[in-house]
């Protein structure tokens, strides 16, 4: 997860604990052609691409229940499930820890900053429609400072959600062009099966100390 966390944190400026349950429609403001809050119910793969390097994580949410899978390559490296408790899972070692949530404090459970950063669009002020592709409408973010490059966003008309952001670096004479940054949601669904928030079978519960201690590498 080298790319995802620092990039989205830099772009968002949004507190991590803004897990609001307000419906999507009420969050759509006149200056934004898309919702600026994470949906109450959805799932999808968030993908960050810088040049030829790609990383992603999976996110699902349904009301107060949520799940995040972080990946290393095509394998899940860690999972967090939030339901009645916070469950942190190491799928490789088949272990997990659990942490109680104080009554009435579900909304204070931190939301992954990358998710907030994607939906926020807080630095965008005006948009120019550039085209359509099926249910997708494309916009160019109007920017008076062209030296900062160009920002293109794609909005899914059916859901009202922004599903792609592309940051195109400006060309500097005598310098190698910086790679473009692309943030997008793939496999977006607005219906989530409750089973996705259940603990996988075959896991062993451990304390935080054991969970945080990496498995020693075998001698060669």
N, CA, C and O of each residue as an XYZ file, in Angstrom:
880
protein
N       0.830     -1.205      0.000
C       0.000      0.000      0.000
C       0.866      1.256      0.000
O       0.541      2.224      0.687
N       1.948      1.257     -0.749
C       2.860      2.390     -0.784
C       2.184      3.609     -1.391
O       2.361      4.722     -0.895
N       1.411      3.418     -2.456
C       0.841      4.536     -3.190
C      -0.424      5.073     -2.554
O      -0.592      6.287     -2.436
N      -1.309      4.193     -2.146
C      -2.682      4.583     -1.857
C      -2.806      5.562     -0.702
O      -3.411      6.622     -0.863
N      -2.250      5.235      0.459
C      -2.516      6.036      1.643
C      -1.987      7.458      1.538
O      -2.768      8.396      1.700
N      -0.670      7.672      1.270
C      -0.193      9.050      1.252
C      -0.817      9.905      0.171
O      -1.037     11.097      0.388
N      -1.110      9.336     -0.989
C      -1.671     10.128     -2.081
C      -3.071     10.591     -1.743
O      -3.392     11.767     -1.911
N      -3.912      9.683     -1.267
C      -5.279     10.070     -0.965
C      -5.336     11.004      0.232
O      -6.174     11.905      0.258
N      -4.473     10.820      1.224
C      -4.456     11.717      2.362
C      -4.102     13.120      1.910
O      -4.684     14.097      2.382
N      -3.149     13.221      0.996
C      -2.742     14.526      0.507
C      -3.856     15.201     -0.270
O      -3.987     16.425     -0.232
N      -4.654     14.421     -0.971
C      -5.706     14.987     -1.813
C      -6.970     15.299     -1.040
O      -7.767     16.129     -1.479
N      -7.178     14.651      0.108
C      -8.476     14.774      0.755
C      -8.573     15.967      1.682
O      -9.429     16.831      1.494
N      -7.696     16.025      2.691
C      -7.834     17.033      3.716
C      -9.079     16.825      4.551
O      -9.549     17.756      5.205
N      -9.621     15.617      4.540
C     -10.866     15.309      5.239
C     -10.552     14.453      6.455
O      -9.765     13.514      6.338
N     -11.145     14.740      7.645
C     -10.893     13.913      8.819
C     -11.274     12.475      8.561
O     -12.211     12.191      7.815
N     -10.535     11.559      9.189
C     -10.757     10.134      8.939
C     -12.048      9.634      9.548
O     -12.567      8.614      9.096
N     -12.600     10.311     10.565
C     -13.758      9.776     11.265
C     -15.048     10.457     10.825
O     -15.877     10.818     11.661
N     -15.221     10.637      9.507
C     -16.447     11.253      9.003
C     -17.357     10.209      8.384
O     -17.762     10.334      7.228
N     -17.679      9.170      9.163
C     -18.479      8.046      8.661
C     -19.960      8.392      8.755
O     -20.682      7.831      9.580
N     -20.412      9.318      7.909
C     -21.790      9.796      7.958
C     -22.739      8.824      7.286
O     -22.379      8.175      6.304
N     -23.963      8.722      7.816
C     -24.964      7.850      7.226
C     -26.002      8.631      6.425
O     -27.062      8.089      6.114
N     -25.726      9.891      6.083
C     -26.669     10.701      5.329
C     -26.840     10.149      3.931
O     -25.842      9.792      3.304
N     -28.063     10.060      3.406
C     -28.278      9.530      2.058
C     -27.529     10.322      1.008
O     -27.224     11.500      1.195
N     -27.233      9.653     -0.113
C     -26.447     10.264     -1.173
C     -27.101     11.534     -1.692
O     -26.430     12.558     -1.823
N     -28.394     11.493     -1.988
C     -29.046     12.595     -2.683
C     -28.886     13.917     -1.951
O     -28.695     14.953     -2.590
N     -28.959     13.904     -0.625
C     -28.873     15.140      0.132
C     -27.471     15.713      0.143
O     -27.274     16.865      0.531
N     -26.483     14.916     -0.282
C     -25.103     15.383     -0.280
C     -24.711     16.043     -1.598
O     -23.647     16.656     -1.684
N     -25.553     15.928     -2.628
C     -25.203     16.485     -3.922
C     -25.505     17.977     -3.918
O     -26.664     18.380     -3.819
N     -24.473     18.788     -4.024
C     -24.625     20.231     -3.993
C     -24.550     20.779     -5.414
O     -24.046     20.123     -6.325
N     -25.063     21.997     -5.581
C     -25.168     22.558     -6.923
C     -23.819     22.707     -7.604
O     -23.738     22.569     -8.824
N     -22.736     22.989     -6.842
C     -21.446     23.204     -7.474
C     -20.743     21.899     -7.837
O     -19.738     21.920     -8.548
N     -21.249     20.778     -7.367
C     -20.651     19.487     -7.680
C     -21.629     18.642     -8.494
O     -22.778     18.483     -8.084
N     -21.206     18.099     -9.631
C     -22.085     17.212    -10.399
C     -22.014     15.777     -9.899
O     -22.307     14.846    -10.649
N     -21.627     15.585     -8.638
C     -21.527     14.252     -8.052
C     -21.611     14.373     -6.540
O     -21.408     15.453     -5.986
N     -21.911     13.258     -5.872
C     -21.946     13.232     -4.415
C     -20.544     13.413     -3.860
O     -19.576     12.920     -4.440
N     -20.429     14.120     -2.737
C     -19.128     14.332     -2.108
C     -18.998     13.582     -0.785
O     -18.131     13.899      0.028
N     -19.851     12.598     -0.572
C     -19.760     11.760      0.620
C     -19.747     10.293      0.217
O     -20.303      9.909     -0.812
N     -19.101      9.482      1.048
C     -19.112      8.052      0.794
C     -20.549      7.538      0.885
O     -21.261      7.895      1.824
N     -20.997      6.708     -0.066
C     -22.362      6.173     -0.013
C     -22.594      5.328      1.236
O     -21.657      4.757      1.796
N     -23.836      5.256      1.660
C     -24.173      4.450      2.833
C     -24.104      2.962      2.519
O     -23.748      2.161      3.383
N     -24.443      2.588      1.290
C     -24.403      1.183      0.883
C     -23.744      1.063     -0.483
O     -24.249      1.593     -1.473
N     -22.626      0.371     -0.531
C     -21.950      0.139     -1.809
C     -20.760     -0.785     -1.589
O     -20.370     -1.055     -0.453
N     -20.190     -1.265     -2.686
C     -18.920     -1.969     -2.641
C     -18.195     -1.732     -3.960
O     -18.817     -1.466     -4.989
N     -16.874     -1.831     -3.913
C     -16.111     -1.638     -5.136
C     -14.624     -1.741     -4.882
O     -14.170     -1.727     -3.738
N     -13.871     -1.843     -5.965
C     -12.415     -1.884     -5.911
C     -11.871     -0.499     -6.227
O     -12.096      0.032     -7.314
N     -11.151      0.083     -5.270
C     -10.502      1.370     -5.483
C      -9.108      1.114     -6.049
O      -8.320      0.373     -5.462
N      -8.812      1.726     -7.180
C      -7.553      1.473     -7.876
C      -6.794      2.782     -8.050
O      -7.356      3.785     -8.488
N      -5.514      2.761     -7.702
C      -4.619      3.901     -7.905
C      -3.568      3.495     -8.922
O      -2.887      2.484     -8.748
N      -3.436      4.281     -9.982
C      -2.445      3.997    -11.015
C      -1.533      5.198    -11.181
O      -2.003      6.313    -11.407
N      -0.237      4.977    -11.071
C       0.767      6.008    -11.341
C       1.669      5.470    -12.431
O       2.470      4.565    -12.197
N       1.538      6.024    -13.614
C       2.306      5.491    -14.734
C       1.903      4.055    -15.010
O       0.764      3.780    -15.385
N       2.851      3.138    -14.820
C       2.574      1.715    -15.046
C       2.392      0.946    -13.739
O       2.208     -0.272    -13.757
N       2.441      1.648    -12.608
C       2.306      1.007    -11.296
C       0.872      1.118    -10.803
O       0.276      2.195    -10.837
N       0.320     -0.003    -10.343
C      -1.078     -0.033     -9.919
C      -1.209     -0.708     -8.558
O      -0.603     -1.752     -8.316
N      -2.000     -0.111     -7.676
C      -2.340     -0.715     -6.390
C      -3.841     -0.555     -6.179
O      -4.475      0.327     -6.757
N      -4.401     -1.437     -5.330
C      -5.828     -1.300     -5.087
C      -6.227     -1.861     -3.734
O      -5.486     -2.621     -3.111
N      -7.417     -1.468     -3.295
C      -8.033     -2.062     -2.111
C      -9.522     -2.200     -2.374
O     -10.089     -1.499     -3.213
N     -10.147     -3.118     -1.642
C     -11.583     -3.355     -1.766
C     -12.285     -2.721     -0.577
O     -11.808     -2.812      0.554
N     -13.411     -2.083     -0.830
C     -14.177     -1.433      0.226
C     -15.649     -1.794      0.075
O     -16.201     -1.728     -1.023
N     -16.286     -2.177      1.187
C     -17.727     -2.427      1.201
C     -18.321     -1.746      2.420
O     -17.701     -1.693      3.482
N     -19.522     -1.227      2.256
C     -20.195     -0.578      3.380
C     -21.700     -0.774      3.254
O     -22.262     -0.723      2.160
N     -22.335     -0.997      4.393
C     -23.795     -1.075      4.452
C     -24.219     -0.540      5.805
O     -24.175     -1.258      6.803
N     -24.631      0.721      5.843
C     -24.968      1.349      7.110
C     -23.747      1.438      8.006
O     -22.723      2.000      7.617
N     -23.856      0.880      9.213
C     -22.744      0.919     10.161
C     -21.736     -0.204      9.944
O     -20.677     -0.208     10.572
N     -22.041     -1.144      9.077
C     -21.116     -2.250      8.801
C     -20.189     -1.877      7.651
O     -20.614     -1.261      6.674
N     -18.923     -2.254      7.776
C     -17.977     -1.939      6.706
C     -16.875     -2.985      6.648
O     -16.644     -3.739      7.593
N     -16.203     -3.002      5.501
C     -15.088     -3.925      5.311
C     -14.079     -3.292      4.361
O     -14.448     -2.642      3.382
N     -12.799     -3.493      4.667
C     -11.716     -3.065      3.785
C     -10.732     -4.219      3.644
O     -10.281     -4.783      4.641
N     -10.403     -4.565      2.412
C      -9.354     -5.541      2.113
C      -8.197     -4.809      1.448
O      -8.376     -4.164      0.415
N      -7.014     -4.906      2.038
C      -5.809     -4.360      1.417
C      -5.101     -5.480      0.668
O      -5.081     -6.625      1.122
N      -4.529     -5.150     -0.466
C      -3.916     -6.164     -1.327
C      -2.423     -5.934     -1.500
O      -1.945     -4.800     -1.509
N      -1.700     -7.038     -1.637
C      -0.327     -7.046     -2.135
C      -0.353     -7.907     -3.383
O      -0.457     -9.131     -3.306
N      -0.258     -7.260     -4.528
C      -0.458     -7.987     -5.773
C      -1.907     -8.409     -5.879
O      -2.809     -7.581     -5.746
N      -2.138     -9.686     -6.115
C      -3.511    -10.192     -6.223
C      -4.007    -10.820     -4.925
O      -5.138    -11.304     -4.865
N      -3.171    -10.818     -3.881
C      -3.524    -11.461     -2.613
C      -3.935    -10.432     -1.565
O      -3.357     -9.347     -1.489
N      -4.936    -10.780     -0.757
C      -5.344     -9.916      0.350
C      -4.290     -9.996      1.447
O      -3.979    -11.081      1.937
N      -3.741     -8.847      1.831
C      -2.711     -8.824      2.872
C      -3.306     -8.579      4.253
O      -2.757     -9.050      5.248
N      -4.417     -7.853      4.333
C      -5.078     -7.625      5.616
C      -6.515     -7.185      5.375
O      -6.851     -6.634      4.327
N      -7.354     -7.444      6.375
C      -8.773     -7.105      6.287
C      -9.224     -6.484      7.596
O      -8.804     -6.912      8.671
N     -10.076     -5.479      7.506
C     -10.752     -4.949      8.690
C     -12.254     -4.999      8.445
O     -12.750     -4.487      7.441
N     -12.969     -5.621      9.373
C     -14.426     -5.684      9.320
C     -14.978     -4.976     10.552
O     -14.548     -5.247     11.674
N     -15.915     -4.082     10.344
C     -16.555     -3.373     11.451
C     -18.035     -3.729     11.453
O     -18.758     -3.428     10.503
N     -18.480     -4.375     12.533
C     -19.904     -4.685     12.715
C     -20.256     -4.331     14.160
O     -20.324     -3.153     14.512
N     -20.482     -5.355     15.003
C     -20.688     -5.095     16.422
C     -19.376     -4.773     17.113
O     -19.357     -4.144     18.172
N     -18.267     -5.212     16.500
C     -16.915     -4.950     16.983
C     -16.026     -4.632     15.787
O     -16.457     -4.715     14.637
N     -14.787     -4.269     16.075
C     -13.799     -4.063     15.019
C     -12.941     -5.315     14.946
O     -12.291     -5.687     15.922
N     -12.941     -5.960     13.793
C     -12.174     -7.188     13.601
C     -11.043     -6.917     12.609
O     -11.287     -6.517     11.470
N      -9.807     -7.140     13.053
C      -8.647     -7.029     12.170
C      -8.144     -8.431     11.855
O      -7.910     -9.232     12.760
N      -7.977     -8.723     10.571
C      -7.700    -10.092     10.126
C      -6.400    -10.152      9.345
O      -6.140     -9.324      8.472
N      -5.587    -11.151      9.675
C      -4.396    -11.478      8.882
C      -4.715    -12.780      8.157
O      -4.598    -13.852      8.750
N      -5.115    -12.714      6.889
C      -5.549    -13.935      6.193
C      -4.432    -14.939      5.961
O      -4.690    -16.141      5.897
N      -3.200    -14.472      5.834
C      -2.086    -15.389      5.588
C      -1.840    -16.280      6.800
O      -1.571    -17.473      6.656
N      -1.933    -15.696      7.999
C      -1.706    -16.465      9.228
C      -3.011    -17.019      9.810
O      -2.992    -17.759     10.793
N      -4.133    -16.658      9.200
C      -5.452    -17.128      9.632
C      -5.720    -16.788     11.095
O      -6.177    -17.627     11.871
N      -5.424    -15.537     11.454
C      -5.663    -15.065     12.814
C      -6.422    -13.737     12.752
O      -6.457    -13.064     11.722
N      -7.032    -13.384     13.897
C      -7.724    -12.098     13.957
C      -7.743    -11.584     15.385
O      -7.584    -12.347     16.338
N      -7.940    -10.279     15.519
C      -8.178     -9.662     16.819
C      -9.535     -8.978     16.767
O     -10.059     -8.688     15.692
N     -10.092     -8.726     17.938
C     -11.351     -7.986     17.988
C     -11.261     -6.887     19.034
O     -10.574     -7.022     20.047
N     -11.965     -5.804     18.768
C     -11.958     -4.648     19.656
C     -13.386     -4.161     19.823
O     -14.104     -3.973     18.841
N     -13.795     -3.956     21.062
C     -15.166     -3.512     21.323
C     -15.365     -2.074     20.871
O     -14.431     -1.273     20.850
N     -16.611     -1.766     20.507
C     -16.993     -0.411     20.141
C     -17.950      0.096     21.203
O     -18.951     -0.556     21.503
N     -17.650      1.257     21.774
C     -18.510      1.813     22.812
C     -19.903      2.071     22.259
O     -20.062      2.411     21.087
N     -20.913      1.907     23.111
C     -22.298      2.105     22.691
C     -22.498      3.493     22.093
O     -22.114      4.498     22.690
N     -23.103      3.538     20.910
C     -23.373      4.813     20.250
C     -22.177      5.435     19.578
O     -22.249      6.571     19.110
N     -21.045      4.691     19.520
C     -19.819      5.276     18.970
C     -19.432      4.705     17.616
O     -18.297      4.887     17.176
N     -20.353      4.015     16.945
C     -20.016      3.416     15.649
C     -19.542      4.450     14.645
O     -18.648      4.170     13.846
N     -20.126      5.642     14.673
C     -19.755      6.656     13.694
C     -18.376      7.236     13.949
O     -17.859      7.981     13.116
N     -17.758      6.907     15.102
C     -16.419      7.409     15.372
C     -15.343      6.443     14.917
O     -14.154      6.749     15.013
N     -15.751      5.263     14.414
C     -14.769      4.318     13.885
C     -14.126      4.934     12.657
O     -14.832      5.321     11.726
N     -12.785      5.035     12.630
C     -12.134      5.716     11.509
C     -12.457      5.078     10.169
O     -12.441      3.855     10.026
N     -12.748      5.917      9.198
C     -12.911      5.480      7.819
C     -11.578      5.647      7.123
O     -10.889      6.647      7.328
N     -11.210      4.687      6.309
C      -9.940      4.746      5.598
C      -9.832      6.065      4.839
O     -10.707      6.389      4.037
N      -8.755      6.838      5.086
C      -8.601      8.153      4.478
C      -8.686      8.116      2.958
O      -9.157      9.069      2.338
N      -8.237      7.030      2.360
C      -8.265      6.942      0.900
C      -9.688      7.018      0.369
O      -9.931      7.607     -0.685
N     -10.641      6.416      1.107
C     -12.033      6.467      0.676
C     -12.552      7.892      0.711
O     -13.163      8.360     -0.250
N     -12.306      8.588      1.828
C     -12.742      9.974      1.934
C     -12.106     10.839      0.863
O     -12.764     11.688      0.261
N     -10.816     10.616      0.630
C     -10.109     11.419     -0.356
C     -10.686     11.275     -1.741
O     -10.728     12.239     -2.505
N     -11.133     10.074     -2.074
C     -11.693      9.857     -3.410
C     -12.997     10.618     -3.590
O     -13.185     11.299     -4.598
N     -13.898     10.508     -2.618
C     -15.222     11.087     -2.793
C     -15.267     12.595     -2.546
O     -16.197     13.264     -2.997
N     -14.274     13.142     -1.834
C     -14.372     14.525     -1.384
C     -14.439     15.547     -2.511
O     -15.405     16.305     -2.600
N     -13.428     15.577     -3.371
C     -13.379     16.575     -4.433
C     -13.398     17.987     -3.886
O     -13.896     18.899     -4.547
N     -12.855     18.188     -2.669
C     -13.028     19.460     -1.976
C     -12.342     20.630     -2.656
O     -12.780     21.770     -2.503
N     -11.262     20.371     -3.414
C     -10.554     21.479     -4.037
C     -11.126     21.839     -5.407
O     -10.626     22.746     -6.071
N     -12.171     21.130     -5.829
C     -12.780     21.410     -7.123
C     -13.868     22.477     -6.952
O     -14.662     22.407     -6.014
N     -13.905     23.446     -7.841
C     -14.880     24.528     -7.704
C     -15.794     24.685     -8.912
O     -16.923     25.150     -8.764
N     -15.338     24.310    -10.097
C     -16.161     24.454    -11.298
C     -15.812     23.361    -12.285
O     -14.681     22.877    -12.328
N     -16.814     22.974    -13.087
C     -16.637     21.836    -13.983
C     -17.120     22.172    -15.386
O     -18.086     22.913    -15.569
N     -16.435     21.615    -16.363
C     -16.815     21.765    -17.760
C     -17.088     20.378    -18.335
O     -16.195     19.531    -18.372
N     -18.317     20.147    -18.781
C     -18.660     18.843    -19.338
C     -17.943     18.641    -20.666
O     -17.947     19.521    -21.527
N     -17.320     17.459    -20.825
C     -16.538     17.208    -22.042
C     -17.070     16.063    -22.890
O     -16.649     15.907    -24.036
N     -17.983     15.257    -22.359
C     -18.500     14.169    -23.176
C     -19.215     13.109    -22.367
O     -19.280     13.178    -21.140
N     -19.759     12.113    -23.083
C     -20.498     11.016    -22.465
C     -20.011      9.691    -23.035
O     -19.552      9.616    -24.174
N     -20.120      8.653    -22.220
C     -19.847      7.292    -22.673
C     -20.833      6.384    -21.953
O     -20.553      5.911    -20.852
N     -21.989      6.136    -22.572
C     -23.033      5.380    -21.896
C     -23.569      6.162    -20.711
O     -24.023      7.296    -20.866
N     -23.519      5.558    -19.520
C     -24.017      6.229    -18.314
C     -22.964      7.122    -17.660
O     -23.231      7.746    -16.633
N     -21.774      7.186    -18.246
C     -20.681      7.977    -17.686
C     -20.620      9.352    -18.348
O     -20.597      9.462    -19.574
N     -20.594     10.398    -17.521
C     -20.395     11.764    -18.008
C     -19.011     12.230    -17.582
O     -18.628     12.085    -16.421
N     -18.269     12.786    -18.522
C     -16.906     13.229    -18.241
C     -16.866     14.753    -18.086
O     -17.547     15.491    -18.799
N     -16.037     15.200    -17.123
C     -15.879     16.627    -16.866
C     -14.399     16.981    -16.788
O     -13.561     16.158    -16.420
N     -14.107     18.215    -17.142
C     -12.791     18.787    -16.889
C     -12.948     19.792    -15.756
O     -13.835     20.644    -15.792
N     -12.075     19.688    -14.740
C     -12.127     20.636    -13.632
C     -11.504     21.944    -14.092
O     -10.360     21.971    -14.547
N     -12.260     23.023    -13.973
C     -11.739     24.325    -14.380
C     -10.693     24.782    -13.376
O     -10.940     24.818    -12.170
N      -9.528     25.129    -13.892
C      -8.402     25.491    -13.038
C      -7.718     26.709    -13.638
O      -7.244     26.666    -14.773
N      -7.667     27.791    -12.879
C      -7.049     29.013    -13.393
C      -5.533     28.912    -13.434
O      -4.883     29.663    -14.161
N      -4.960     27.993    -12.660
C      -3.506     27.814    -12.641
C      -3.149     26.604    -13.496
O      -3.113     25.479    -12.997
N      -2.888     26.829    -14.775
C      -2.602     25.726    -15.694
C      -1.261     25.066    -15.424
O      -0.999     23.973    -15.926
N      -0.403     25.713    -14.635
C       0.903     25.119    -14.332
C       0.763     23.877    -13.475
O       1.694     23.076    -13.390
N      -0.397     23.702    -12.832
C      -0.618     22.541    -11.974
C      -1.168     21.348    -12.756
O      -1.456     20.296    -12.185
N      -1.308     21.528    -14.070
C      -1.806     20.426    -14.878
C      -3.313     20.445    -14.999
O      -3.958     21.472    -14.786
N      -3.862     19.302    -15.343
C      -5.289     19.200    -15.645
C      -5.912     18.057    -14.845
O      -5.267     17.040    -14.592
N      -7.173     18.237    -14.452
C      -7.891     17.204    -13.710
C      -9.154     16.840    -14.482
O      -9.964     17.707    -14.811
N      -9.313     15.555    -14.765
C     -10.503     15.052    -15.442
C     -11.252     14.129    -14.492
O     -10.630     13.320    -13.804
N     -12.568     14.234    -14.442
C     -13.358     13.353    -13.585
C     -14.468     12.710    -14.410
O     -14.976     13.298    -15.364
N     -14.830     11.496    -14.023
C     -15.917     10.765    -14.674
C     -16.981     10.453    -13.632
O     -16.667      9.967    -12.546
N     -18.233     10.730    -13.962
C     -19.340     10.566    -13.024
C     -20.341      9.562    -13.588
O     -20.758      9.662    -14.742
N     -20.719      8.596    -12.756
C     -21.738      7.617    -13.134
C     -23.112      8.242    -12.920
O     -23.508      8.510    -11.786
N     -23.827      8.470    -13.999
C     -25.107      9.173    -13.927
C     -26.129      8.403    -13.101
O     -26.939      9.010    -12.400
N     -26.102      7.078    -13.174
C     -27.097      6.261    -12.474
C     -26.998      6.404    -10.963
O     -28.018      6.496    -10.280
N     -25.773      6.422    -10.433
C     -25.568      6.490     -8.983
C     -25.275      7.897     -8.489
O     -25.405      8.175     -7.297
N     -24.877      8.797     -9.401
C     -24.478     10.136     -8.993
C     -23.100     10.179     -8.376
O     -22.730     11.178     -7.759
N     -22.325      9.103     -8.531
C     -21.005      9.016     -7.908
C     -19.892      9.298     -8.911
O     -19.981      8.933    -10.083
N     -18.847      9.954     -8.424
C     -17.631     10.076     -9.209
C     -16.916      8.727     -9.169
O     -16.680      8.182     -8.091
N     -16.574      8.189    -10.333
C     -15.968      6.859    -10.386
C     -14.532      6.887    -10.906
O     -13.862      5.855    -10.929
N     -14.059      8.056    -11.320
C     -12.690      8.140    -11.832
C     -12.195      9.582    -11.747
O     -12.924     10.522    -12.065
N     -10.942      9.740    -11.313
C     -10.244     11.016    -11.342
C      -8.908     10.791    -12.032
O      -8.211      9.818    -11.745
N      -8.555     11.682    -12.931
C      -7.258     11.585    -13.598
C      -6.547     12.928    -13.486
O      -7.072     13.966    -13.889
N      -5.341     12.880    -12.928
C      -4.527     14.074    -12.760
C      -3.435     14.046    -13.823
O      -2.539     13.202    -13.782
N      -3.515     14.972    -14.773
C      -2.566     15.022    -15.880
C      -1.542     16.108    -15.588
O      -1.883     17.288    -15.512
N      -0.296     15.709    -15.427
C       0.761     16.655    -15.075
C       1.039     17.609    -16.225
O       0.941     17.233    -17.393
N       1.388     18.851    -15.886
C       1.750     19.825    -16.911
C       3.137     19.513    -17.458
O       3.973     18.943    -16.759
N       3.372     19.884    -18.690
C       4.664     19.670    -19.332
C       5.615     20.804    -18.964
O       5.276     21.981    -19.089
N       6.804     20.434    -18.511
C       7.835     21.417    -18.179
C       8.976     21.247    -19.159
O       9.553     20.165    -19.269
N       9.301     22.306    -19.867
C      10.332     22.231    -20.900
C      11.668     21.800    -20.299
O      12.114     22.344    -19.289
N      12.292     20.820    -20.934
C      13.589     20.340    -20.475
C      13.518     19.293    -19.387
O      14.554     18.840    -18.902
N      12.296     18.890    -18.982
C      12.138     17.893    -17.917
C      11.344     16.703    -18.427
O      10.540     16.821    -19.352
N      11.585     15.552    -17.803
C      10.793     14.373    -18.119
C       9.363     14.583    -17.614
O       9.177     15.050    -16.490
N       8.362     14.252    -18.409
C       6.981     14.432    -17.939
C       6.676     13.532    -16.750
O       7.056     12.361    -16.734
N       5.987     14.084    -15.755
C       5.596     13.290    -14.590
C       4.491     12.323    -14.997
O       3.674     12.649    -15.858
N       4.455     11.139    -14.392
C       3.393     10.180    -14.736
C       2.029     10.696    -14.288
O       1.916     11.352    -13.252
N       1.012     10.400    -15.061
C      -0.345     10.772    -14.679
C      -0.813      9.911    -13.511
O      -0.395      8.761    -13.371
N      -1.680     10.469    -12.677
C      -2.271      9.744    -11.553
C      -3.730      9.465    -11.881
O      -4.465     10.368    -12.281
N      -4.143      8.242    -11.716
C      -5.537      7.873    -11.960
C      -6.089      7.184    -10.719
O      -5.524      6.195    -10.252
N      -7.194      7.704    -10.183
C      -7.913      7.088     -9.074
C      -9.278      6.675     -9.609
O      -9.965      7.487    -10.228
N      -9.677      5.446     -9.383
C     -10.974      5.024     -9.909
C     -11.600      3.918     -9.067
O     -10.913      3.210     -8.330
N     -12.920      3.786     -9.193
C     -13.642      2.668     -8.590
C     -14.022      1.712     -9.706
O     -14.629      2.108    -10.701
N     -13.662      0.457     -9.531
C     -14.065     -0.572    -10.485
C     -15.041     -1.528     -9.798
O     -15.045     -1.659     -8.574
N     -15.852     -2.179    -10.595
C     -16.813     -3.172    -10.086
C     -17.741     -2.577     -9.027
O     -18.047     -3.223     -8.025
N     -18.182     -1.344     -9.260
C     -19.060     -0.666     -8.310
C     -20.433     -1.324     -8.260
O     -21.060     -1.568     -9.291
N     -20.891     -1.609     -7.029
C     -22.235     -2.135     -6.808
C     -22.876     -1.344     -5.675
O     -22.207     -0.990     -4.705
N     -24.168     -1.069     -5.798
C     -24.882     -0.324     -4.767
C     -25.757     -1.225     -3.911
O     -26.598     -0.748     -3.150
N     -25.549     -2.546     -4.042
C     -26.235     -3.532     -3.208
C     -25.170     -4.446     -2.620
O     -24.345     -4.987     -3.356
N     -25.178     -4.623     -1.308
C     -24.134     -5.390     -0.628
C     -24.756     -6.531      0.159
O     -25.684     -6.316      0.939
N     -24.252     -7.739     -0.039
C     -24.719     -8.922      0.692
C     -24.174     -8.880      2.118
O     -22.993     -8.600      2.326
N     -25.029     -9.156      3.095
C     -24.621     -9.138      4.504
C     -23.480    -10.106      4.782
O     -22.686     -9.876      5.694
N     -23.385    -11.186      4.011
C     -22.355    -12.193      4.263
C     -20.947    -11.636      4.137
O     -20.005    -12.202      4.691
N     -20.795    -10.540      3.421
C     -19.462     -9.985      3.216
C     -18.877     -9.445      4.520
O     -17.667     -9.248      4.628
N     -19.751     -9.205      5.518
C     -19.296     -8.670      6.798
C     -19.127     -9.759      7.861
O     -18.881     -9.450      9.027
N     -19.256    -11.015      7.473
C     -19.056    -12.118      8.409
C     -17.578    -12.501      8.441
O     -16.874    -12.397      7.436
N     -17.120    -12.948      9.615
C     -15.735    -13.418      9.722
C     -15.555    -14.681      8.887
O     -16.400    -15.574      8.944
N     -14.485    -14.777      8.121
C     -14.220    -16.003      7.362
C     -14.032    -17.187      8.306
O     -13.576    -17.018      9.437
N     -14.377    -18.364      7.849
C     -14.213    -19.572      8.663
C     -12.737    -19.921      8.798
O     -11.917    -19.560      7.954
N     -12.412    -20.636      9.888
C     -11.063    -21.155     10.062
C     -10.072    -20.193     10.670
O      -8.871    -20.466     10.660
N     -10.543    -19.055     11.209
C      -9.636    -18.091     11.830
C      -9.465    -18.380     13.316
O     -10.366    -18.908     13.968
N      -8.300    -18.028     13.838
C      -8.011    -18.191     15.269
C      -7.890    -16.813     15.911
O      -7.159    -15.948     15.429
N      -8.625    -16.626     17.012
C      -8.571    -15.353     17.716
C      -7.291    -15.262     18.541
O      -6.932    -16.205     19.246
N      -6.595    -14.107     18.449
C      -5.361    -13.898     19.206
C      -5.398    -12.511     19.841
O      -6.251    -11.684     19.518
N      -4.454    -12.276     20.750
C      -4.315    -10.957     21.346
C      -3.597    -10.005     20.400
O      -3.021    -10.425     19.397
N      -3.638     -8.720     20.732
C      -3.018     -7.720     19.863
C      -1.516     -7.925     19.735
O      -0.943     -7.696     18.670
N      -0.880     -8.356     20.817
C       0.569     -8.541     20.788
C       0.968     -9.598     19.769
O       1.873     -9.377     18.965
N       0.295    -10.750     19.801
C       0.608    -11.808     18.838
C       0.255    -11.374     17.422
O       0.968    -11.694     16.471
N      -0.845    -10.647     17.286
C      -1.273    -10.220     15.951
C      -0.233     -9.303     15.311
O       0.015     -9.378     14.108
N       0.367     -8.445     16.120
C       1.317     -7.466     15.588
C       2.709     -8.040     15.379
O       3.546     -7.423     14.719
N       2.964     -9.236     15.947
C       4.286     -9.849     15.807
C       4.348    -10.639     14.513
O       3.603    -11.606     14.353
N       5.215    -10.256     13.585
C       5.288    -10.985     12.310
C       5.813    -12.397     12.494
O       6.597    -12.662     13.405
N       5.385    -13.291     11.640
C       5.867    -14.668     11.676
C       7.328    -14.704     11.248
O       7.666    -14.175     10.188
N       8.219    -15.325     12.057
C       9.641    -15.394     11.666
C       9.820    -16.122     10.344
O       9.154    -17.122     10.078
N      10.716    -15.616      9.525
C      10.995    -16.267      8.251
C      11.817    -17.528      8.480
O      12.739    -17.542      9.295
N      11.478    -18.570      7.762
C      12.194    -19.837      7.912
C      13.619    -19.705      7.389
O      13.870    -19.006      6.407
N      14.557    -20.390      8.063
C      15.955    -20.385      7.614
C      16.078    -21.122      6.298
O      15.466    -22.169      6.089
N      16.881    -20.554      5.418
C      17.107    -21.207      4.126
C      18.193    -22.264      4.244
O      18.525    -22.922      3.258
